[in-house]
Structures are given as structure tokens and as C-alpha cells.
């Protein structure tokens, strides 16, 4: 496991030297050749693919280190590592492939391996979450395959038809990417997938799988120009739903999952305002500090006998001051505190949103909700009363395995934002605004912090915890296990009526029956006709 992490780390460092290059490289490998039939795999090396691959490899290597600590008691550890490696391999296919067929191979690989990782703990909640994840991924697979089919239809000279086909392809691909990035109405699978092991959440559900949809949006930005308006509406709904739920939930991993949903909505909203490079920049910076935040939550869960109670972070703040400091740094990055990586990416997006004032206020509302749940997290970490049950609080001797990966990712979250902004986000992409708008940012953040602190002190969030907000605007009810039971029951009934009933009788079985009936009729007819014909022949 340590060898894999070191290997991934050095691979990421080697390809990191390609990031600063402005040229694009295509690498073609012959996969299969027979006479004149050739099958080749094409890989693209450019700024977007190499930088995203560098981020995925760095986080993957740190997750392997973390798994050495977190999964040390697992009997099927080799199976778990194999599934993680298959997931990373599928991610590589998705990142570097400019071919839709090979990209579909990586896309399907992500769906299958993520399902197997979610159901790794063989219990009821993991099975339900895995089924929900699998069904949403199947919807994305169908949409992806449909867009490939529409691509194959663009084979004529009609400009009008091609415009229509491109619009349909853009619609299908935008909905495809929404399933992976967990936008409304496909949002319910991400908090449900938190029943997976914490290393899976750190790698799959924070920095790779959910951001793959946003990465592909950046890749196909020319095709999605006509879909920006409704993508903006969907992303705003995602920000509102996830931001409210992050302030109301008490499950530690689900709070971080809702935070990831909020940031994904923030990325998609900036993308829909044509801030593509800023969206990609925030995707990279967010992956670093969110992966480290998930690892810190894994320490809380592991030392409290796998309890995901949110209030347990107060005891970790006393017994593990290093983890406490790391959580605070990640929360500062999440809020966009000055000179952290989150500050450089969010500040650019807010400045870009000033092109249209309405967009700016949408972005600002997303930042305010982020400050709300980050301060709530910090409040319980710093000022809440310590509640520790000795029978549940277990300190592990191997906890020092996590210090290196957490420190390394926190260091990158603090330093790489400024480095990437100065070297790779070019000056032609920067937007300069007046100091008045910058002051508005600061005043809005101060107001959000004041409202959050007063609400916590006055027990405000317990009053707001209503049924409508707690069930994710009814999305959890729609995609619950009861809904699946109803769908499966009716699908079985319709299968018996249609597939095994009418379609079978009117289709293959009916044709075979008609064939036998017609053969019997013709046989009876000819058995009577030929004797009569011979009789009349002799009579005549």
C-alpha cells in the first residue's frame, strides 16, 4: 500500500513538469491491429488534463497512506486496495482520453468501482446507498451513450440539422455531467454514499468522482454554450439545498458531503457564467482541502468507535490538537479566508460575477451559506462542552500514519493557490474591480458570521429544523428505499404484463404459434385439396 502511494506520488511529480507548457500533446498507442483494421488509444496531454491528473495522483497517494491507518483491521484489505486502484485507473482513462468511446470506458469504470466501494461494508444502509448510487450512474451512462449516438448522426451537409443535433448533444451531455457532479435533482446519492469507508469518501466523493462531471464540463465547454441558463438555475438550487442542510444535519460525514455539494454548485454556477478557467481553478483547490477535511473526520469517527456524531469533534479538539488545527485550516480555506487557496479561487469567481450583478449576488449567497456551516463546525470544535464516553473513545497506536498525508494536503491547500494563480491563471483572465465591491465582500462575510454565532447561541437552528429542509426538499423521499420498492414492484408487474405477456404473444411466441397454426391449416388444406384434385382429374 505504501509502495502504491509512493508510485502515484512520483508519477504526479513527473507529469507536473508538463503543466506550464502551452502546447498540446497527443499520444497514440496501437491497441489492436489485423490487416487493415486498426484500433488505437489516443491520450491528450494539455494544461487541464495534466493539472487535474496531478491533483488526483497526489490525493490518491495520500489516501493510500491514510488507509494504512484507517483500514488496518480489515480482513479484505487487498480487495479494498484493488478497488481503489481500479477507480484511479478509470479516472486516468476519463482524464486523458479525447475519444468518447474510451471516455465511456472510464466513465463506466468509475460507476462500477464507486458502487463496489460504497457497498464495501455489507450492511443494509450501504446496500441502499450503493443501489441509489448505481441507479443514478446508470442514468448518466444512458445519457452519455445517447450523446455518442447523436454524434454518429452528424454525417450530412445540412447545417440546420447539425445545429439541432449539437443542441441535443449539449443537452444530453450537460445532464450526463450533472449526474456525476450531483446537481439537483441527482443530489441525493452523494450524502447517501457517506456510508462508504472514509478513505473512499476522501478520494471518491470529494475530489475525483464528483469533480469528474465538472472537469468534463470544462472539456466540452464549446458544446454546452446553449445550456448555460438552465445550468445556472440548477446550480443555484443545489447551493441553496446543500447549504441549508449543512447547517441542519448532525452526521459528520454528511455535513462535509453537503459542503461538497455546495461547492459543486458554486463551480457549476461559475461555469454557467462562462468563467471556465476560474471554475477549473476552484475545482483543483477545493479537492485538496476537502480531501484533508474528510481524513480529519475519519480520525474523529475512528477514535469514537465508528460513531459519526457531529458533536464528537469537541473531544478531538482536546485530545488531538494537531487534527483540530488541520480542521480549522481546511474550514478557513472553505470560507475563502485571505491568502488560502480557497481565497484565490473564490475571489476570482466573485470578481467575474460582477459582469452581471444578479450573478454576483447568487455567488455571494453561496459564500455566505459556506461561512454559516463552517462557523457552526468551528463553534462545536472550539467552544462546545466536551462529551466523551470512555467505552467508545479509542486511541490507536497507528494514528501517526495520518499525520503526513494530512499535513501534506493542508500545506498544499495553503500554498498552491497563490502559486497556481500567479503562474497558470494568466493575467488576461484576471478581472480588476474597485475597492467598494471588495468591502462589500468583507461586510457580507462579517454579517454572515454574526448571524451564525447568534443563531448558535440562541438555539436558532433547532427551530429551523423542519421537515421540508431536513429531507432535502423531498429529494430524499423521492429516492428513498420505499420509492425503489414501489418502482421494482411495478416494474415486475409491467414486465409480466408486457415483456412476458402482450409483447411475448405478439412477438416471438406469437409468431411461432402463428407459424404452427398456418402450417397445420396449409397441411389440412393440401391433404383435402390434392385427393379432390386427383379425383376430378380421373373423372374428367
Tab-separated table of C-alpha atoms in Angstrom, residues 230-455:
chain	number	residue	atom	x	y	z
A	230	UNK	CA	-30.702	26.243	-17.047
A	231	UNK	CA	-27.358	25.040	-15.646
A	232	UNK	CA	-27.231	28.284	-13.652
A	233	UNK	CA	-30.741	27.695	-12.275
A	234	UNK	CA	-29.923	24.096	-11.321
A	235	UNK	CA	-26.661	25.100	-9.633
A	236	UNK	CA	-28.398	27.818	-7.596
A	237	UNK	CA	-30.929	25.264	-6.327
A	238	UNK	CA	-28.047	22.939	-5.443
A	239	UNK	CA	-26.270	25.674	-3.483
A	240	UNK	CA	-29.419	26.543	-1.525
A	241	UNK	CA	-30.434	22.948	-0.715
A	242	UNK	CA	-26.964	21.782	0.308
A	243	UNK	CA	-26.127	24.974	2.215
A	244	UNK	CA	-29.274	24.749	4.337
A	245	UNK	CA	-28.844	21.042	5.023
A	246	UNK	CA	-25.198	21.507	6.022
A	247	UNK	CA	-26.442	23.827	8.767
A	248	UNK	CA	-29.114	21.395	9.990
A	249	UNK	CA	-27.597	17.916	9.883
A	250	UNK	CA	-25.775	16.210	12.762
A	251	UNK	CA	-23.959	13.492	10.842
A	252	UNK	CA	-20.302	14.496	10.487
A	253	UNK	CA	-19.650	12.948	7.080
A	254	UNK	CA	-22.993	14.113	5.692
A	255	UNK	CA	-22.202	17.694	6.707
A	256	UNK	CA	-18.967	17.513	4.722
A	257	UNK	CA	-20.879	15.865	1.851
A	258	UNK	CA	-23.398	18.729	1.811
A	259	UNK	CA	-20.447	21.107	1.859
A	260	UNK	CA	-19.075	19.325	-1.216
A	261	UNK	CA	-22.494	19.657	-2.878
A	262	UNK	CA	-22.497	23.375	-2.142
A	263	UNK	CA	-19.048	23.839	-3.647
A	264	UNK	CA	-20.015	21.794	-6.710
A	265	UNK	CA	-22.999	24.071	-7.199
A	266	UNK	CA	-20.661	27.028	-6.837
A	267	UNK	CA	-18.398	25.588	-9.558
A	268	UNK	CA	-21.274	24.884	-11.950
A	269	UNK	CA	-22.761	28.346	-11.392
A	270	UNK	CA	-19.413	29.979	-12.186
A	271	UNK	CA	-19.106	27.723	-15.233
A	272	UNK	CA	-22.577	28.730	-16.433
A	273	UNK	CA	-21.436	32.372	-16.276
A	274	UNK	CA	-18.623	31.496	-18.737
A	275	UNK	CA	-15.925	31.640	-16.032
A	276	UNK	CA	-14.500	28.321	-17.202
A	277	UNK	CA	-10.871	28.757	-16.130
A	278	UNK	CA	-11.912	30.062	-12.689
A	279	UNK	CA	-14.289	27.113	-12.287
A	280	UNK	CA	-11.449	24.695	-13.021
A	281	UNK	CA	-9.136	26.544	-10.628
A	282	UNK	CA	-11.666	26.254	-7.808
A	283	UNK	CA	-12.135	22.562	-8.634
A	284	UNK	CA	-8.416	21.925	-8.087
A	285	UNK	CA	-8.073	23.938	-4.888
A	286	UNK	CA	-11.281	22.541	-3.408
A	287	UNK	CA	-10.117	18.956	-3.958
A	288	UNK	CA	-7.028	19.481	-1.793
A	289	UNK	CA	-8.589	20.867	1.373
A	290	UNK	CA	-11.790	18.792	1.131
A	291	UNK	CA	-9.802	15.534	0.960
A	292	UNK	CA	-7.832	16.541	4.061
A	293	UNK	CA	-11.079	17.540	5.825
A	294	UNK	CA	-12.529	14.089	5.135
A	295	UNK	CA	-9.383	12.473	6.539
A	296	UNK	CA	-9.686	14.555	9.702
A	297	UNK	CA	-13.298	13.442	10.038
A	298	UNK	CA	-12.049	9.872	9.672
A	299	UNK	CA	-9.909	10.388	12.774
A	300	UNK	CA	-12.979	11.564	14.687
A	301	UNK	CA	-15.002	8.566	13.535
A	302	UNK	CA	-12.246	6.006	14.086
A	303	UNK	CA	-11.415	7.147	17.607
A	304	UNK	CA	-15.098	7.128	18.642
A	305	UNK	CA	-15.816	3.536	17.691
A	306	UNK	CA	-17.084	4.448	14.184
A	307	UNK	CA	-19.642	6.917	15.503
A	308	UNK	CA	-20.395	9.739	13.033
A	309	UNK	CA	-21.940	12.054	15.631
A	310	UNK	CA	-21.072	15.657	14.805
A	311	UNK	CA	-20.638	16.701	18.461
A	312	UNK	CA	-17.664	14.340	18.822
A	313	UNK	CA	-15.381	16.914	17.198
A	314	UNK	CA	-15.204	18.785	20.509
A	315	UNK	CA	-13.324	15.922	22.180
A	316	UNK	CA	-10.932	15.649	19.236
A	317	UNK	CA	-10.133	19.333	19.705
A	318	UNK	CA	-8.765	18.483	23.168
A	319	UNK	CA	-7.070	15.122	22.601
A	320	UNK	CA	-5.754	15.830	19.085
A	321	UNK	CA	-4.767	19.493	18.776
A	322	UNK	CA	-2.952	18.758	15.503
A	323	UNK	CA	-6.141	17.407	13.928
A	324	UNK	CA	-8.037	20.345	15.395
A	325	UNK	CA	-5.647	22.803	13.740
A	326	UNK	CA	-5.902	20.967	10.418
A	327	UNK	CA	-9.709	21.096	10.520
A	328	UNK	CA	-9.609	24.834	11.211
A	329	UNK	CA	-7.224	25.440	8.298
A	330	UNK	CA	-9.492	23.446	5.963
A	331	UNK	CA	-12.530	25.413	7.147
A	332	UNK	CA	-10.684	28.684	6.536
A	333	UNK	CA	-9.895	27.517	3.003
A	334	UNK	CA	-13.540	26.581	2.560
A	335	UNK	CA	-14.680	30.047	3.627
A	336	UNK	CA	-12.160	31.734	1.350
A	337	UNK	CA	-10.062	33.267	4.118
A	338	UNK	CA	-7.378	35.617	2.700
A	339	UNK	CA	-4.179	34.020	1.400
A	340	UNK	CA	-5.529	30.464	1.462
A	341	UNK	CA	-6.165	28.562	-1.761
A	342	UNK	CA	-9.924	28.950	-1.399
A	343	UNK	CA	-9.494	32.718	-1.256
A	344	UNK	CA	-7.726	32.950	-4.619
A	345	UNK	CA	-10.283	30.824	-6.471
A	346	UNK	CA	-13.432	32.251	-4.874
A	347	UNK	CA	-12.235	35.825	-5.132
A	348	UNK	CA	-11.721	35.402	-8.876
A	349	UNK	CA	-15.215	33.927	-9.273
A	350	UNK	CA	-16.833	36.737	-7.273
A	351	UNK	CA	-14.980	39.317	-9.342
A	352	UNK	CA	-16.092	37.602	-12.538
A	353	UNK	CA	-19.682	37.573	-11.309
A	354	UNK	CA	-19.690	41.374	-11.273
A	355	UNK	CA	-20.193	41.298	-15.047
A	356	UNK	CA	-23.877	40.673	-14.238
A	357	UNK	CA	-24.942	41.931	-10.799
A	358	UNK	CA	-27.578	39.206	-10.415
A	359	UNK	CA	-24.913	36.516	-10.838
A	360	UNK	CA	-22.758	38.251	-8.257
A	361	UNK	CA	-25.461	38.071	-5.590
A	362	UNK	CA	-26.030	34.380	-6.346
A	363	UNK	CA	-22.321	33.725	-5.857
A	364	UNK	CA	-22.257	35.814	-2.701
A	365	UNK	CA	-25.219	33.917	-1.230
A	366	UNK	CA	-23.330	30.657	-1.805
A	367	UNK	CA	-20.288	32.050	0.002
A	368	UNK	CA	-22.454	33.231	2.918
A	369	UNK	CA	-24.006	29.783	3.344
A	370	UNK	CA	-20.495	28.325	3.315
A	371	UNK	CA	-19.447	30.699	6.087
A	372	UNK	CA	-22.546	29.690	8.049
A	373	UNK	CA	-21.842	25.970	8.220
A	374	UNK	CA	-18.072	26.486	8.556
A	375	UNK	CA	-18.582	28.660	11.635
A	376	UNK	CA	-21.029	26.097	13.007
A	377	UNK	CA	-18.323	23.451	12.576
A	378	UNK	CA	-15.745	25.699	14.257
A	379	UNK	CA	-18.126	26.528	17.108
A	380	UNK	CA	-18.554	22.867	18.060
A	381	UNK	CA	-14.841	22.254	17.585
A	382	UNK	CA	-13.676	25.107	19.822
A	383	UNK	CA	-16.405	26.120	22.267
A	384	UNK	CA	-18.740	23.171	22.757
A	385	UNK	CA	-18.734	21.225	26.013
A	386	UNK	CA	-16.689	18.043	25.867
A	387	UNK	CA	-18.791	14.902	25.846
A	388	UNK	CA	-16.687	11.731	25.825
A	389	UNK	CA	-17.816	8.242	26.722
A	390	UNK	CA	-14.811	6.213	27.795
A	391	UNK	CA	-16.160	2.972	26.362
A	392	UNK	CA	-16.375	4.497	22.893
A	393	UNK	CA	-13.268	6.649	22.812
A	394	UNK	CA	-10.399	4.524	21.491
A	395	UNK	CA	-6.932	5.824	20.732
A	396	UNK	CA	-5.000	3.876	18.122
A	397	UNK	CA	-1.248	3.387	18.131
A	398	UNK	CA	-1.112	3.757	14.339
A	399	UNK	CA	-2.636	7.232	14.313
A	400	UNK	CA	0.690	8.762	13.278
A	401	UNK	CA	0.147	7.293	9.817
A	402	UNK	CA	-2.301	10.113	9.146
A	403	UNK	CA	-0.067	12.996	10.192
A	404	UNK	CA	1.975	13.017	6.990
A	405	UNK	CA	-0.944	12.904	4.480
A	406	UNK	CA	-2.977	15.474	6.400
A	407	UNK	CA	-0.026	17.833	6.858
A	408	UNK	CA	0.948	17.472	3.218
A	409	UNK	CA	-2.539	18.223	1.870
A	410	UNK	CA	-3.018	21.110	4.298
A	411	UNK	CA	0.313	22.553	3.180
A	412	UNK	CA	-0.788	22.313	-0.465
A	413	UNK	CA	-4.128	23.904	0.414
A	414	UNK	CA	-2.293	26.863	1.941
A	415	UNK	CA	0.441	27.334	-0.649
A	416	UNK	CA	-0.639	26.050	-4.058
A	417	UNK	CA	-3.494	28.505	-4.539
A	418	UNK	CA	-1.172	31.501	-4.735
A	419	UNK	CA	1.372	29.584	-6.833
A	420	UNK	CA	-1.175	28.406	-9.407
A	421	UNK	CA	-2.887	31.791	-9.548
A	422	UNK	CA	0.383	33.573	-10.359
A	423	UNK	CA	1.802	31.038	-12.808
A	424	UNK	CA	-1.100	29.341	-14.569
A	425	UNK	CA	-4.128	31.650	-14.285
A	426	UNK	CA	-2.919	34.194	-16.796
A	427	UNK	CA	-3.180	37.949	-16.366
A	428	UNK	CA	-5.505	38.172	-19.364
A	429	UNK	CA	-8.052	36.187	-17.361
A	430	UNK	CA	-7.952	38.435	-14.300
A	431	UNK	CA	-10.674	40.973	-13.562
A	432	UNK	CA	-9.918	44.159	-11.630
A	433	UNK	CA	-12.713	45.674	-9.523
A	434	UNK	CA	-12.998	48.683	-7.265
A	435	UNK	CA	-12.323	48.593	-3.546
A	436	UNK	CA	-16.013	49.239	-2.798
A	437	UNK	CA	-17.022	45.817	-4.052
A	438	UNK	CA	-14.193	44.235	-2.074
A	439	UNK	CA	-15.501	45.983	1.039
A	440	UNK	CA	-18.955	44.554	0.279
A	441	UNK	CA	-17.448	41.053	0.353
A	442	UNK	CA	-15.973	41.698	3.777
A	443	UNK	CA	-19.142	43.232	5.239
A	444	UNK	CA	-21.282	40.386	3.914
A	445	UNK	CA	-18.985	37.783	5.433
A	446	UNK	CA	-18.991	39.615	8.771
A	447	UNK	CA	-22.803	39.762	8.719
A	448	UNK	CA	-22.998	36.053	7.932
A	449	UNK	CA	-20.637	35.231	10.794
A	450	UNK	CA	-22.595	37.371	13.239
A	451	UNK	CA	-25.908	35.736	12.269
A	452	UNK	CA	-24.389	32.276	12.580
A	453	UNK	CA	-22.904	32.888	16.037
A	454	UNK	CA	-26.073	34.489	17.409
A	455	UNK	CA	-28.140	31.666	15.947
